[in-house]
Amino acid sequence: MDCSRLKIVIFGAYNAGKSTFIRAIDPESHHVEANKCEIPTTVGLDFGRTLINNRKIYLFGTPGQERFEFVRDILSRGMDGAIVVADTTRDLDELTEQICQTLRASGCPYAVFLNKCDHPDSRPGRYSAVTDSVFSPEISAATGRNTAESLRTFLEMHF
Ligand SMILES: Nc1nc2c(ncn2[C@@H]2O[C@H](COP(=O)(O)OP(=O)(O)O)[C@@H](O)[C@H]2O)c(=O)[nH]1
Ligand SMILES: [Mg+2]
């Protein structure tokens, strides 16, 4: 593996804060809207870059809706690590649970970032079923709190 460049894919349910997280890491990140005839709604993709410990980190945001599983599959090809963004103001959803199971089975390094911890309704414990022995920092993508630090820690744990 070429560890000077890392592809990190950001998973999570719709509205979990994936785009906001990528923007917090890279204010110049790009959001791409793909509107294809075969697809009834817009697929939004995010792409951000940053440099950590002299490594180029490429962040790819995936669409959260279940029907875009094929897009998640394509974006996952060749990924070095994954971050699952979880909305701690909502209960654990099926998609997030399924993504965590798939990642665990694949052996790919991953973390669960417990997002929206600035919010009064935030209850990180809702995700305890998927955070057992997984790096799962509490972050706020909206305020930026603990975002870059957690990404750095995750990368230092595995690369
Ligand atoms: N309070 C709070 N709101 C957040 C946070 N992160 C994202 N949001 C809000 O949650 C909504 C969905 O965020 P977005 O990044 O578009 O989610 P995505 O669908 O996963 O890309 C937006 O209204 C964000 O402003 C956070 O850390 N705290
Ligand atoms: Mg988004």
Short mmCIF file of C-alpha atoms and ligand atoms in Angstrom, two decimals:
data_model
loop_
_atom_site.label_atom_id
_atom_site.label_comp_id
_atom_site.label_asym_id
_atom_site.label_seq_id
_atom_site.Cartn_x
_atom_site.Cartn_y
_atom_site.Cartn_z
CA MET A 1 0.00 0.00 0.00
CA ASP A 2 1.21 3.51 -0.81
CA CYS A 3 0.82 5.11 2.60
CA SER A 4 1.73 8.60 1.34
CA ARG A 5 -1.78 8.81 -0.09
CA LEU A 6 -4.82 7.49 1.69
CA LYS A 7 -8.36 7.13 0.42
CA ILE A 8 -10.84 7.50 3.27
CA VAL A 9 -14.53 6.96 2.53
CA ILE A 10 -17.18 8.67 4.67
CA PHE A 11 -20.33 6.64 5.27
CA GLY A 12 -23.47 7.32 7.26
CA ALA A 13 -27.20 7.85 7.06
CA TYR A 14 -28.78 10.73 5.20
CA ASN A 15 -28.46 13.92 7.29
CA ALA A 16 -25.84 12.45 9.67
CA GLY A 17 -23.42 15.27 8.85
CA LYS A 18 -21.10 13.68 6.26
CA SER A 19 -20.91 16.79 4.03
CA THR A 20 -20.48 19.05 7.06
CA PHE A 21 -17.67 16.82 8.36
CA ILE A 22 -15.78 16.91 5.05
CA ARG A 23 -16.22 20.70 4.92
CA ALA A 24 -14.88 21.01 8.47
CA ILE A 25 -11.74 19.14 7.41
CA ASP A 26 -11.41 20.86 4.04
CA PRO A 27 -13.21 24.21 3.67
CA GLU A 28 -12.49 24.00 -0.07
CA SER A 29 -14.13 20.60 -0.44
CA HIS A 30 -16.28 20.03 -3.46
CA HIS A 31 -19.86 18.92 -3.53
CA VAL A 32 -20.93 17.31 -6.78
CA GLU A 33 -24.56 16.82 -7.71
CA ALA A 34 -25.19 14.07 -10.21
CA ASN A 35 -28.62 14.04 -11.78
CA LYS A 36 -29.02 11.06 -14.10
CA CYS A 37 -32.20 10.08 -15.86
CA GLU A 38 -32.13 6.53 -14.46
CA ILE A 39 -31.94 7.94 -10.94
CA PRO A 40 -35.12 9.62 -9.71
CA THR A 41 -33.35 12.00 -7.31
CA THR A 42 -30.03 13.74 -7.09
CA VAL A 43 -26.99 11.88 -5.84
CA GLY A 44 -24.73 14.21 -3.89
CA LEU A 45 -21.06 13.37 -3.61
CA ASP A 46 -18.42 15.19 -1.59
CA PHE A 47 -14.71 15.25 -2.12
CA GLY A 48 -12.20 16.84 0.23
CA ARG A 49 -8.45 16.79 0.73
CA THR A 50 -6.09 17.42 3.59
CA LEU A 51 -2.50 16.79 4.58
CA ILE A 52 -1.76 14.89 7.81
CA ASN A 53 1.77 13.86 8.83
CA ASN A 54 2.93 14.47 5.26
CA ARG A 55 0.30 12.15 3.87
CA LYS A 56 -2.25 13.27 1.34
CA ILE A 57 -5.65 12.31 2.66
CA TYR A 58 -8.53 12.06 0.18
CA LEU A 59 -12.02 12.08 1.66
CA PHE A 60 -14.94 10.73 -0.35
CA GLY A 61 -18.47 11.29 0.94
CA THR A 62 -21.07 8.68 0.02
CA PRO A 63 -24.82 9.19 -0.41
CA GLY A 64 -26.81 8.07 2.63
CA GLN A 65 -29.97 6.80 0.97
CA GLU A 66 -30.29 3.02 0.85
CA ARG A 67 -31.00 2.90 -2.88
CA PHE A 68 -27.57 4.31 -3.67
CA GLU A 69 -25.80 1.21 -2.48
CA PHE A 70 -24.20 0.88 -5.93
CA VAL A 71 -22.61 4.33 -5.55
CA ARG A 72 -21.24 3.35 -2.14
CA ASP A 73 -19.83 0.16 -3.69
CA ILE A 74 -18.07 2.09 -6.45
CA LEU A 75 -16.65 4.70 -4.05
CA SER A 76 -15.45 1.95 -1.69
CA ARG A 77 -13.12 0.43 -4.26
CA GLY A 78 -9.53 0.80 -3.17
CA MET A 79 -10.37 2.54 0.09
CA ASP A 80 -7.72 2.44 2.82
CA GLY A 81 -10.05 3.35 5.66
CA ALA A 82 -13.62 4.34 6.44
CA ILE A 83 -15.38 6.73 8.79
CA VAL A 84 -19.01 6.19 9.68
CA VAL A 85 -20.65 9.48 10.71
CA ALA A 86 -23.45 8.91 13.23
CA ASP A 87 -26.16 11.43 14.15
CA THR A 88 -26.31 11.18 17.95
CA THR A 89 -29.59 13.12 18.03
CA ARG A 90 -31.22 10.07 16.36
CA ASP A 91 -31.35 6.41 17.28
CA LEU A 92 -29.12 3.90 15.52
CA ASP A 93 -30.66 3.23 12.09
CA GLU A 94 -30.53 0.11 9.96
CA LEU A 95 -28.27 1.59 7.30
CA THR A 96 -25.62 2.66 9.82
CA GLU A 97 -25.80 -0.74 11.53
CA GLN A 98 -25.46 -2.56 8.21
CA ILE A 99 -22.54 -0.39 7.08
CA CYS A 100 -20.71 -1.05 10.38
CA GLN A 101 -21.29 -4.81 10.02
CA THR A 102 -20.00 -4.81 6.44
CA LEU A 103 -16.90 -2.81 7.41
CA ARG A 104 -16.17 -5.04 10.39
CA ALA A 105 -16.42 -8.17 8.23
CA SER A 106 -14.22 -6.63 5.52
CA GLY A 107 -11.30 -6.00 7.88
CA CYS A 108 -10.96 -2.43 6.58
CA PRO A 109 -9.86 0.03 9.29
CA TYR A 110 -12.86 2.11 10.33
CA ALA A 111 -14.13 4.42 13.04
CA VAL A 112 -17.56 5.64 14.09
CA PHE A 113 -17.57 9.42 14.55
CA LEU A 114 -20.35 10.35 16.97
CA ASN A 115 -21.54 13.61 15.45
CA LYS A 116 -23.73 16.53 16.58
CA CYS A 117 -22.41 16.32 20.15
CA ASP A 118 -23.00 20.08 20.46
CA HIS A 119 -26.76 19.47 20.16
CA PRO A 120 -28.94 19.34 23.32
CA ASP A 121 -30.60 16.11 22.04
CA SER A 122 -27.25 14.37 21.51
CA ARG A 123 -27.03 10.94 23.19
CA PRO A 124 -23.88 9.16 21.98
CA GLY A 125 -24.93 6.03 23.91
CA ARG A 126 -27.56 5.33 21.25
CA TYR A 127 -24.71 3.91 19.14
CA SER A 128 -23.19 1.59 21.75
CA ALA A 129 -24.20 -1.46 19.66
CA VAL A 130 -21.76 -0.43 16.91
CA THR A 131 -18.95 1.24 18.89
CA ASP A 132 -17.74 -1.75 20.91
CA SER A 133 -13.93 -1.95 20.39
CA VAL A 134 -14.15 0.65 17.59
CA PHE A 135 -12.55 4.10 17.82
CA SER A 136 -15.63 6.29 18.32
CA PRO A 137 -14.86 9.89 19.25
CA GLU A 138 -17.54 12.46 20.04
CA ILE A 139 -17.37 15.30 17.53
CA SER A 140 -19.27 18.28 16.22
CA ALA A 141 -18.86 18.71 12.47
CA ALA A 142 -20.88 21.94 12.69
CA THR A 143 -18.59 23.67 15.20
CA GLY A 144 -15.50 21.75 14.10
CA ARG A 145 -14.93 20.49 17.64
CA ASN A 146 -12.71 17.39 17.70
CA THR A 147 -13.00 16.77 13.94
CA ALA A 148 -9.40 17.18 12.71
CA GLU A 149 -8.00 15.70 15.94
CA SER A 150 -10.17 12.60 15.62
CA LEU A 151 -9.25 12.08 11.97
CA ARG A 152 -5.56 12.38 12.87
CA THR A 153 -5.92 9.92 15.76
CA PHE A 154 -7.77 7.42 13.58
CA LEU A 155 -5.06 7.60 10.90
CA GLU A 156 -2.25 7.28 13.45
CA MET A 157 -3.90 4.16 14.85
CA HIS A 158 -3.76 2.35 11.50
CA PHE A 159 -1.19 3.91 9.13
N1 LIG B 1 -26.08 20.65 15.66
C1 LIG B 1 -25.36 20.08 14.68
N2 LIG B 1 -25.85 19.98 13.43
C2 LIG B 1 -25.09 19.39 12.48
C3 LIG B 1 -23.81 18.88 12.76
N3 LIG B 1 -23.31 18.34 11.62
C4 LIG B 1 -24.25 18.51 10.68
N4 LIG B 1 -25.33 19.15 11.19
C5 LIG B 1 -26.56 19.54 10.47
O1 LIG B 1 -27.21 18.35 10.05
C6 LIG B 1 -27.78 18.53 8.75
C7 LIG B 1 -27.24 17.50 7.78
O2 LIG B 1 -25.86 17.73 7.56
P1 LIG B 1 -25.16 17.23 6.21
O3 LIG B 1 -23.69 17.45 6.38
O4 LIG B 1 -25.81 17.83 5.03
O5 LIG B 1 -25.50 15.66 6.26
P2 LIG B 1 -25.23 14.52 5.18
O6 LIG B 1 -26.54 14.20 4.55
O7 LIG B 1 -24.75 13.34 5.98
O8 LIG B 1 -24.20 15.01 4.22
C8 LIG B 1 -27.47 19.97 8.34
O9 LIG B 1 -28.56 20.79 8.65
C9 LIG B 1 -26.25 20.31 9.21
O10 LIG B 1 -26.15 21.69 9.46
C10 LIG B 1 -23.30 19.01 14.09
O11 LIG B 1 -22.18 18.63 14.45
N5 LIG B 1 -24.13 19.62 15.01
MG MG B 2 -24.29 15.25 2.19
#
